[in-house]
C-alpha cells in the first residue's frame, strides 16, 4: 500500500470504529479515541487506555503523561507528527480503572488492524497492558522494559520495544531515568529494524518503483 492508500484505509477504519459497541465501555465514553499521528509512521506507541482528557478531546496522550511523552520524543528529535500513538483500549474505563480482560479481548482486533494498516517498523509498548498483550507473554514491564523482541502478529513479524508507561514515570524519578535511557535507544533500534525490512523487501522483490516526490500525509 502506498502512503495515500494507507491513510485512506486508516481513515475508513477510524470511521467504522467510531461507532463500536463491542464492550460496555461504549456506554460511558464521550467518544472513541482511535489514535493520532502519521499513518505512515515507522514508530508506533501503544499505551493503555484513554483517560479523562483523552476521552474529552478524542486524542490519546493529551494529559500529563502525554506531555512527558512529547518531551521524550523531543529528546530523540521527533514530534507526535512523526509517530503514531494508539492505546490497547479505545474507550475510557470509568474512573481510569485498569482495563478488564473482556475489554482487552473485545478491543484487540482494532489494535491488530491498526498495526496491519500502518506496518510500523518498531512498536514501543508503554506499560504492562500493551506489553503483555502484544508480546503474548505474562512477564511484567519491570522485568522486560528495554528488551527488544520480535513477535509474530498475524502474517507479520513486528519488533516490539517495551517501555515504562510515562504516567508511572511521572512521579518516580528512578523510573523516569530508566525510561529516558530506554527511549534514547529508539533511533538505533529504528534504524536496525528499517534495515531489516529493506533487506527482506529486496529479497522478495528486487525491482522498485520510485517513491512519489511528495505525498500529503493525513494526520489523525
Ligand atoms: N495513558 C494512556 O495509556 N493512554 C492515554 O491515551 C493517556 C494516558
PDB file of C-alpha atoms and ligand atoms in Angstrom:
ATOM      1  CA  UNK A   1       0.000   0.000   0.000  1.00  0.00           C
ATOM      2  CA  UNK A   2       1.350   3.459  -0.777  1.00  0.00           C
ATOM      3  CA  UNK A   3       1.070   6.333   1.692  1.00  0.00           C
ATOM      4  CA  UNK A   4      -2.151   7.724   0.266  1.00  0.00           C
ATOM      5  CA  UNK A   5      -3.895   4.322   0.261  1.00  0.00           C
ATOM      6  CA  UNK A   6      -2.687   3.644   3.774  1.00  0.00           C
ATOM      7  CA  UNK A   7      -4.039   6.969   5.057  1.00  0.00           C
ATOM      8  CA  UNK A   8      -7.402   6.376   3.345  1.00  0.00           C
ATOM      9  CA  UNK A   9      -7.688   2.817   4.704  1.00  0.00           C
ATOM     10  CA  UNK A  10      -6.889   4.026   8.192  1.00  0.00           C
ATOM     11  CA  UNK A  11      -9.434   6.842   7.951  1.00  0.00           C
ATOM     12  CA  UNK A  12     -12.106   4.349   6.831  1.00  0.00           C
ATOM     13  CA  UNK A  13     -11.251   2.090   9.719  1.00  0.00           C
ATOM     14  CA  UNK A  14     -11.357   5.012  12.193  1.00  0.00           C
ATOM     15  CA  UNK A  15     -14.856   5.862  10.914  1.00  0.00           C
ATOM     16  CA  UNK A  16     -16.052   2.285  11.431  1.00  0.00           C
ATOM     17  CA  UNK A  17     -14.522   2.149  14.897  1.00  0.00           C
ATOM     18  CA  UNK A  18     -16.221   5.395  15.962  1.00  0.00           C
ATOM     19  CA  UNK A  19     -19.498   3.530  16.467  1.00  0.00           C
ATOM     20  CA  UNK A  20     -18.042   0.395  18.093  1.00  0.00           C
ATOM     21  CA  UNK A  21     -20.244  -1.260  20.734  1.00  0.00           C
ATOM     22  CA  UNK A  22     -18.210  -4.420  21.277  1.00  0.00           C
ATOM     23  CA  UNK A  23     -17.914  -3.833  25.017  1.00  0.00           C
ATOM     24  CA  UNK A  24     -19.676  -1.950  27.796  1.00  0.00           C
ATOM     25  CA  UNK A  25     -17.175   0.924  27.725  1.00  0.00           C
ATOM     26  CA  UNK A  26     -19.085   2.237  24.718  1.00  0.00           C
ATOM     27  CA  UNK A  27     -21.901   3.255  27.091  1.00  0.00           C
ATOM     28  CA  UNK A  28     -19.809   5.636  29.190  1.00  0.00           C
ATOM     29  CA  UNK A  29     -17.480   7.174  26.646  1.00  0.00           C
ATOM     30  CA  UNK A  30     -17.630  10.648  25.177  1.00  0.00           C
ATOM     31  CA  UNK A  31     -16.014   9.292  22.025  1.00  0.00           C
ATOM     32  CA  UNK A  32     -13.755   6.554  20.700  1.00  0.00           C
ATOM     33  CA  UNK A  33     -10.081   7.573  20.871  1.00  0.00           C
ATOM     34  CA  UNK A  34      -8.764   5.875  17.750  1.00  0.00           C
ATOM     35  CA  UNK A  35      -5.196   7.178  17.714  1.00  0.00           C
ATOM     36  CA  UNK A  36      -3.185  10.090  16.393  1.00  0.00           C
ATOM     37  CA  UNK A  37      -0.104  10.720  14.303  1.00  0.00           C
ATOM     38  CA  UNK A  38       1.224   9.765  10.917  1.00  0.00           C
ATOM     39  CA  UNK A  39      -0.438   6.814   9.109  1.00  0.00           C
ATOM     40  CA  UNK A  40       2.953   6.170   7.546  1.00  0.00           C
ATOM     41  CA  UNK A  41       4.902   6.134  10.819  1.00  0.00           C
ATOM     42  CA  UNK A  42       7.810   3.737  11.297  1.00  0.00           C
ATOM     43  CA  UNK A  43       7.424   4.073  15.047  1.00  0.00           C
ATOM     44  CA  UNK A  44       4.194   3.316  16.869  1.00  0.00           C
ATOM     45  CA  UNK A  45       3.488   3.735  20.596  1.00  0.00           C
ATOM     46  CA  UNK A  46       0.817   1.651  22.281  1.00  0.00           C
ATOM     47  CA  UNK A  47      -0.480   2.928  25.631  1.00  0.00           C
ATOM     48  CA  UNK A  48      -3.180   1.573  27.907  1.00  0.00           C
ATOM     49  CA  UNK A  49      -6.461   3.448  27.584  1.00  0.00           C
ATOM     50  CA  UNK A  50      -7.796   6.977  27.253  1.00  0.00           C
ATOM     51  CA  UNK A  51      -8.133   8.997  30.461  1.00  0.00           C
ATOM     52  CA  UNK A  52     -10.448  11.923  31.186  1.00  0.00           C
ATOM     53  CA  UNK A  53      -8.800  14.439  28.848  1.00  0.00           C
ATOM     54  CA  UNK A  54      -8.308  11.931  26.034  1.00  0.00           C
ATOM     55  CA  UNK A  55     -11.982  10.953  26.237  1.00  0.00           C
ATOM     56  CA  UNK A  56     -12.961  14.629  26.074  1.00  0.00           C
ATOM     57  CA  UNK A  57     -10.634  15.560  23.208  1.00  0.00           C
ATOM     58  CA  UNK A  58     -10.618  12.299  21.214  1.00  0.00           C
ATOM     59  CA  UNK A  59      -6.811  12.254  21.089  1.00  0.00           C
ATOM     60  CA  UNK A  60      -4.503   9.890  23.014  1.00  0.00           C
ATOM     61  CA  UNK A  61      -1.917  11.147  25.495  1.00  0.00           C
ATOM     62  CA  UNK A  62      -3.008  14.779  25.828  1.00  0.00           C
ATOM     63  CA  UNK A  63      -2.737  14.941  29.648  1.00  0.00           C
ATOM     64  CA  UNK A  64       0.339  14.984  31.909  1.00  0.00           C
ATOM     65  CA  UNK A  65       1.601  11.600  30.656  1.00  0.00           C
ATOM     66  CA  UNK A  66       1.227  12.933  27.108  1.00  0.00           C
ATOM     67  CA  UNK A  67       3.340  15.980  27.922  1.00  0.00           C
ATOM     68  CA  UNK A  68       6.077  13.676  29.156  1.00  0.00           C
ATOM     69  CA  UNK A  69       5.750  11.540  26.021  1.00  0.00           C
ATOM     70  CA  UNK A  70       6.140  14.695  23.889  1.00  0.00           C
ATOM     71  CA  UNK A  71       9.247  15.659  25.868  1.00  0.00           C
ATOM     72  CA  UNK A  72      10.780  12.201  25.489  1.00  0.00           C
ATOM     73  CA  UNK A  73      10.079  12.297  21.759  1.00  0.00           C
ATOM     74  CA  UNK A  74      11.699  15.728  21.520  1.00  0.00           C
ATOM     75  CA  UNK A  75      14.777  14.272  23.190  1.00  0.00           C
ATOM     76  CA  UNK A  76      15.265  11.933  20.231  1.00  0.00           C
ATOM     77  CA  UNK A  77      14.439  14.588  17.634  1.00  0.00           C
ATOM     78  CA  UNK A  78      10.852  13.517  16.940  1.00  0.00           C
ATOM     79  CA  UNK A  79       7.411  15.062  17.300  1.00  0.00           C
ATOM     80  CA  UNK A  80       3.986  13.478  17.577  1.00  0.00           C
ATOM     81  CA  UNK A  81       3.517  14.087  13.846  1.00  0.00           C
ATOM     82  CA  UNK A  82       6.405  11.675  13.114  1.00  0.00           C
ATOM     83  CA  UNK A  83       4.934   8.728  15.015  1.00  0.00           C
ATOM     84  CA  UNK A  84       1.606   7.004  15.582  1.00  0.00           C
ATOM     85  CA  UNK A  85       0.168   6.856  19.097  1.00  0.00           C
ATOM     86  CA  UNK A  86      -2.663   4.468  19.991  1.00  0.00           C
ATOM     87  CA  UNK A  87      -3.958   2.595  23.038  1.00  0.00           C
ATOM     88  CA  UNK A  88      -4.899  -1.004  23.867  1.00  0.00           C
ATOM     89  CA  UNK A  89      -8.406   0.238  24.708  1.00  0.00           C
ATOM     90  CA  UNK A  90     -10.020   2.869  22.519  1.00  0.00           C
ATOM     91  CA  UNK A  91     -12.576   3.921  25.145  1.00  0.00           C
ATOM     92  CA  UNK A  92     -12.080   5.303  28.652  1.00  0.00           C
ATOM     93  CA  UNK A  93     -12.613   2.898  31.552  1.00  0.00           C
ATOM     94  CA  UNK A  94     -14.706   4.561  34.288  1.00  0.00           C
ATOM     95  CA  UNK A  95     -12.557   6.339  36.857  1.00  0.00           C
ATOM     96  CA  UNK A  96      -9.461   5.351  34.842  1.00  0.00           C
ATOM     97  CA  UNK A  97      -9.522   1.851  36.330  1.00  0.00           C
ATOM     98  CA  UNK A  98      -7.405  -0.904  34.770  1.00  0.00           C
ATOM     99  CA  UNK A  99      -8.704  -2.495  31.569  1.00  0.00           C
ATOM    100  CA  UNK A 100     -10.674  -5.724  32.139  1.00  0.00           C
ATOM    101  CA  UNK A 101      -9.720  -8.903  30.249  1.00  0.00           C
ATOM    102  CA  UNK A 102     -13.024  -8.886  28.350  1.00  0.00           C
ATOM    103  CA  UNK A 103     -12.497  -5.257  27.313  1.00  0.00           C
ATOM    104  CA  UNK A 104      -8.995  -6.040  26.031  1.00  0.00           C
ATOM    105  CA  UNK A 105     -10.332  -9.076  24.141  1.00  0.00           C
ATOM    106  CA  UNK A 106     -13.123  -7.007  22.557  1.00  0.00           C
ATOM    107  CA  UNK A 107     -10.793  -4.167  21.565  1.00  0.00           C
ATOM    108  CA  UNK A 108      -7.708  -6.065  20.413  1.00  0.00           C
ATOM    109  CA  UNK A 109      -8.913  -6.570  16.813  1.00  0.00           C
ATOM    110  CA  UNK A 110      -8.837  -2.757  16.466  1.00  0.00           C
ATOM    111  CA  UNK A 111      -5.221  -2.588  17.598  1.00  0.00           C
ATOM    112  CA  UNK A 112      -4.171  -5.503  15.409  1.00  0.00           C
ATOM    113  CA  UNK A 113      -5.856  -3.918  12.390  1.00  0.00           C
ATOM    114  CA  UNK A 114      -4.100  -0.597  13.111  1.00  0.00           C
ATOM    115  CA  UNK A 115      -0.742  -2.394  13.179  1.00  0.00           C
ATOM    116  CA  UNK A 116      -1.620  -4.234   9.959  1.00  0.00           C
ATOM    117  CA  UNK A 117      -2.546  -0.997   8.172  1.00  0.00           C
ATOM    118  CA  UNK A 118       0.303   1.177   9.474  1.00  0.00           C
ATOM    119  CA  UNK A 119       3.005  -1.507   9.242  1.00  0.00           C
ATOM    120  CA  UNK A 120       5.302   0.194  11.775  1.00  0.00           C
ATOM    121  CA  UNK A 121       8.920  -0.925  11.876  1.00  0.00           C
ATOM    122  CA  UNK A 122       9.043  -0.640  15.657  1.00  0.00           C
ATOM    123  CA  UNK A 123       6.207  -0.865  18.183  1.00  0.00           C
ATOM    124  CA  UNK A 124       7.005   0.638  21.586  1.00  0.00           C
ATOM    125  CA  UNK A 125       4.623  -0.711  24.203  1.00  0.00           C
ATOM    126  CA  UNK A 126       4.023   1.647  27.133  1.00  0.00           C
ATOM    127  CA  UNK A 127       3.425  -0.225  30.381  1.00  0.00           C
ATOM    128  CA  UNK A 128       2.126  -3.641  31.338  1.00  0.00           C
ATOM    129  CA  UNK A 129      -1.122  -3.910  29.407  1.00  0.00           C
ATOM    130  CA  UNK A 130       0.269  -3.180  25.944  1.00  0.00           C
ATOM    131  CA  UNK A 131       3.417  -5.196  26.605  1.00  0.00           C
ATOM    132  CA  UNK A 132       1.603  -8.311  27.806  1.00  0.00           C
ATOM    133  CA  UNK A 133      -0.983  -8.148  25.021  1.00  0.00           C
ATOM    134  CA  UNK A 134       1.468  -7.719  22.150  1.00  0.00           C
ATOM    135  CA  UNK A 135       4.242  -9.959  23.471  1.00  0.00           C
ATOM    136  CA  UNK A 136       1.728 -12.680  24.319  1.00  0.00           C
ATOM    137  CA  UNK A 137       3.752 -13.282  27.484  1.00  0.00           C
ATOM    138  CA  UNK A 138       2.878 -12.695  31.131  1.00  0.00           C
ATOM    139  CA  UNK A 139       6.227 -11.086  32.082  1.00  0.00           C
ATOM    140  CA  UNK A 140       5.671  -7.616  33.543  1.00  0.00           C
ATOM    141  CA  UNK A 141       7.217  -4.350  32.375  1.00  0.00           C
ATOM    142  CA  UNK A 142       9.673  -4.124  35.298  1.00  0.00           C
ATOM    143  CA  UNK A 143      11.335  -7.284  34.019  1.00  0.00           C
ATOM    144  CA  UNK A 144      11.162  -6.710  30.265  1.00  0.00           C
ATOM    145  CA  UNK A 145      11.476  -2.932  29.747  1.00  0.00           C
ATOM    146  CA  UNK A 146      14.278  -2.102  27.317  1.00  0.00           C
ATOM    147  CA  UNK A 147      14.434  -5.659  25.924  1.00  0.00           C
ATOM    148  CA  UNK A 148      13.523  -5.557  22.252  1.00  0.00           C
ATOM    149  CA  UNK A 149      11.814  -8.666  20.951  1.00  0.00           C
ATOM    150  CA  UNK A 150      10.331  -9.979  17.722  1.00  0.00           C
ATOM    151  CA  UNK A 151       6.735 -11.135  17.752  1.00  0.00           C
ATOM    152  CA  UNK A 152       4.503 -12.532  15.057  1.00  0.00           C
ATOM    153  CA  UNK A 153       1.136 -10.824  14.767  1.00  0.00           C
ATOM    154  CA  UNK A 154      -0.989 -12.453  12.094  1.00  0.00           C
ATOM    155  CA  UNK A 155       1.118 -12.608   8.945  1.00  0.00           C
ATOM    156  CA  UNK A 156       3.653 -10.023  10.143  1.00  0.00           C
ATOM    157  CA  UNK A 157       6.768 -10.029  12.252  1.00  0.00           C
ATOM    158  CA  UNK A 158       6.855  -6.952  14.454  1.00  0.00           C
ATOM    159  CA  UNK A 159       9.742  -5.567  16.517  1.00  0.00           C
ATOM    160  CA  UNK A 160       8.490  -4.757  19.998  1.00  0.00           C
ATOM    161  CA  UNK A 161      10.243  -2.457  22.429  1.00  0.00           C
ATOM    162  CA  UNK A 162       8.659  -2.466  25.890  1.00  0.00           C
ATOM    163  CA  UNK A 163       8.937   0.775  27.889  1.00  0.00           C
ATOM    164  CA  UNK A 164       7.669   2.005  31.236  1.00  0.00           C
ATOM    165  CA  UNK A 165       4.401   3.877  30.956  1.00  0.00           C
ATOM    166  CA  UNK A 166       5.031   7.668  31.118  1.00  0.00           C
ATOM    167  CA  UNK A 167       2.248   8.035  33.729  1.00  0.00           C
ATOM    168  CA  UNK A 168       4.126   5.668  36.033  1.00  0.00           C
ATOM    169  CA  UNK A 169       7.398   7.538  35.474  1.00  0.00           C
ATOM    170  CA  UNK A 170       5.874  10.988  36.100  1.00  0.00           C
ATOM    171  CA  UNK A 171       6.297  10.910  39.866  1.00  0.00           C
ATOM    172  CA  UNK A 172       9.079   8.326  40.242  1.00  0.00           C
ATOM    173  CA  UNK A 173      12.449   9.853  39.321  1.00  0.00           C
ATOM    174  CA  UNK A 174      14.270   6.489  39.211  1.00  0.00           C
ATOM    175  CA  UNK A 175      11.711   5.137  36.735  1.00  0.00           C
ATOM    176  CA  UNK A 176      11.894   8.308  34.664  1.00  0.00           C
ATOM    177  CA  UNK A 177      15.654   7.907  34.369  1.00  0.00           C
ATOM    178  CA  UNK A 178      15.236   4.336  33.098  1.00  0.00           C
ATOM    179  CA  UNK A 179      12.510   5.434  30.668  1.00  0.00           C
ATOM    180  CA  UNK A 180      14.809   8.171  29.312  1.00  0.00           C
ATOM    181  CA  UNK A 181      17.652   5.677  28.895  1.00  0.00           C
ATOM    182  CA  UNK A 182      15.412   3.178  27.109  1.00  0.00           C
ATOM    183  CA  UNK A 183      13.990   5.958  24.926  1.00  0.00           C
ATOM    184  CA  UNK A 184      17.477   7.035  23.869  1.00  0.00           C
ATOM    185  CA  UNK A 185      17.928   3.614  22.232  1.00  0.00           C
ATOM    186  CA  UNK A 186      14.931   4.072  19.919  1.00  0.00           C
ATOM    187  CA  UNK A 187      16.763   5.765  16.987  1.00  0.00           C
ATOM    188  CA  UNK A 188      19.294   2.910  16.712  1.00  0.00           C
ATOM    189  CA  UNK A 189      16.563   0.274  17.010  1.00  0.00           C
ATOM    190  CA  UNK A 190      14.514   2.018  14.334  1.00  0.00           C
ATOM    191  CA  UNK A 191      17.480   2.147  12.021  1.00  0.00           C
ATOM    192  CA  UNK A 192      18.173  -1.534  12.544  1.00  0.00           C
ATOM    193  CA  UNK A 193      14.518  -2.522  12.072  1.00  0.00           C
ATOM    194  CA  UNK A 194      14.318  -0.392   8.897  1.00  0.00           C
ATOM    195  CA  UNK A 195      17.446  -2.059   7.523  1.00  0.00           C
ATOM    196  CA  UNK A 196      15.980  -5.496   8.121  1.00  0.00           C
ATOM    197  CA  UNK A 197      12.725  -4.546   6.412  1.00  0.00           C
ATOM    198  CA  UNK A 198      14.588  -3.170   3.394  1.00  0.00           C
ATOM    199  CA  UNK A 199      16.692  -6.323   3.130  1.00  0.00           C
ATOM    200  CA  UNK A 200      13.580  -8.520   3.320  1.00  0.00           C
ATOM    201  CA  UNK A 201      11.817  -6.429   0.651  1.00  0.00           C
ATOM    202  CA  UNK A 202      14.836  -6.542  -1.638  1.00  0.00           C
ATOM    203  CA  UNK A 203      14.993 -10.299  -1.294  1.00  0.00           C
ATOM    204  CA  UNK A 204      11.286 -10.630  -2.104  1.00  0.00           C
ATOM    205  CA  UNK A 205      11.019  -8.063  -4.929  1.00  0.00           C
ATOM    206  CA  UNK A 206      14.249  -6.792  -6.490  1.00  0.00           C
ATOM    207  CA  UNK A 207      12.506  -4.196  -8.686  1.00  0.00           C
ATOM    208  CA  UNK A 208      11.430  -0.917  -7.062  1.00  0.00           C
ATOM    209  CA  UNK A 209       9.034   1.781  -8.177  1.00  0.00           C
ATOM    210  CA  UNK A 210      10.361   5.269  -7.403  1.00  0.00           C
ATOM    211  CA  UNK A 211       8.638   6.955  -4.443  1.00  0.00           C
ATOM    212  CA  UNK A 212       6.388   9.899  -5.342  1.00  0.00           C
ATOM    213  CA  UNK A 213       8.239  13.136  -4.570  1.00  0.00           C
ATOM    214  CA  UNK A 214       5.748  14.470  -2.124  1.00  0.00           C
ATOM    215  CA  UNK A 215       2.718  12.866  -0.621  1.00  0.00           C
ATOM    216  CA  UNK A 216       0.153  14.543   1.586  1.00  0.00           C
ATOM    217  CA  UNK A 217       0.024  12.723   4.886  1.00  0.00           C
ATOM    218  CA  UNK A 218      -3.238  12.864   6.779  1.00  0.00           C
ATOM    219  CA  UNK A 219      -2.775  13.403  10.499  1.00  0.00           C
ATOM    220  CA  UNK A 220      -5.310  11.629  12.623  1.00  0.00           C
TER     221      UNK A 220
HETATM  222  N1  LIG B   1      -2.487   6.907  29.300  1.00  0.00           N
HETATM  223  C1  LIG B   1      -2.631   6.023  28.286  1.00  0.00           C
HETATM  224  O1  LIG B   1      -2.239   4.873  28.391  1.00  0.00           O
HETATM  225  N2  LIG B   1      -3.204   6.452  27.193  1.00  0.00           N
HETATM  226  C2  LIG B   1      -3.619   7.687  27.030  1.00  0.00           C
HETATM  227  O2  LIG B   1      -4.128   7.976  25.960  1.00  0.00           O
HETATM  228  C3  LIG B   1      -3.434   8.590  28.082  1.00  0.00           C
HETATM  229  C4  LIG B   1      -2.866   8.185  29.212  1.00  0.00           C
END
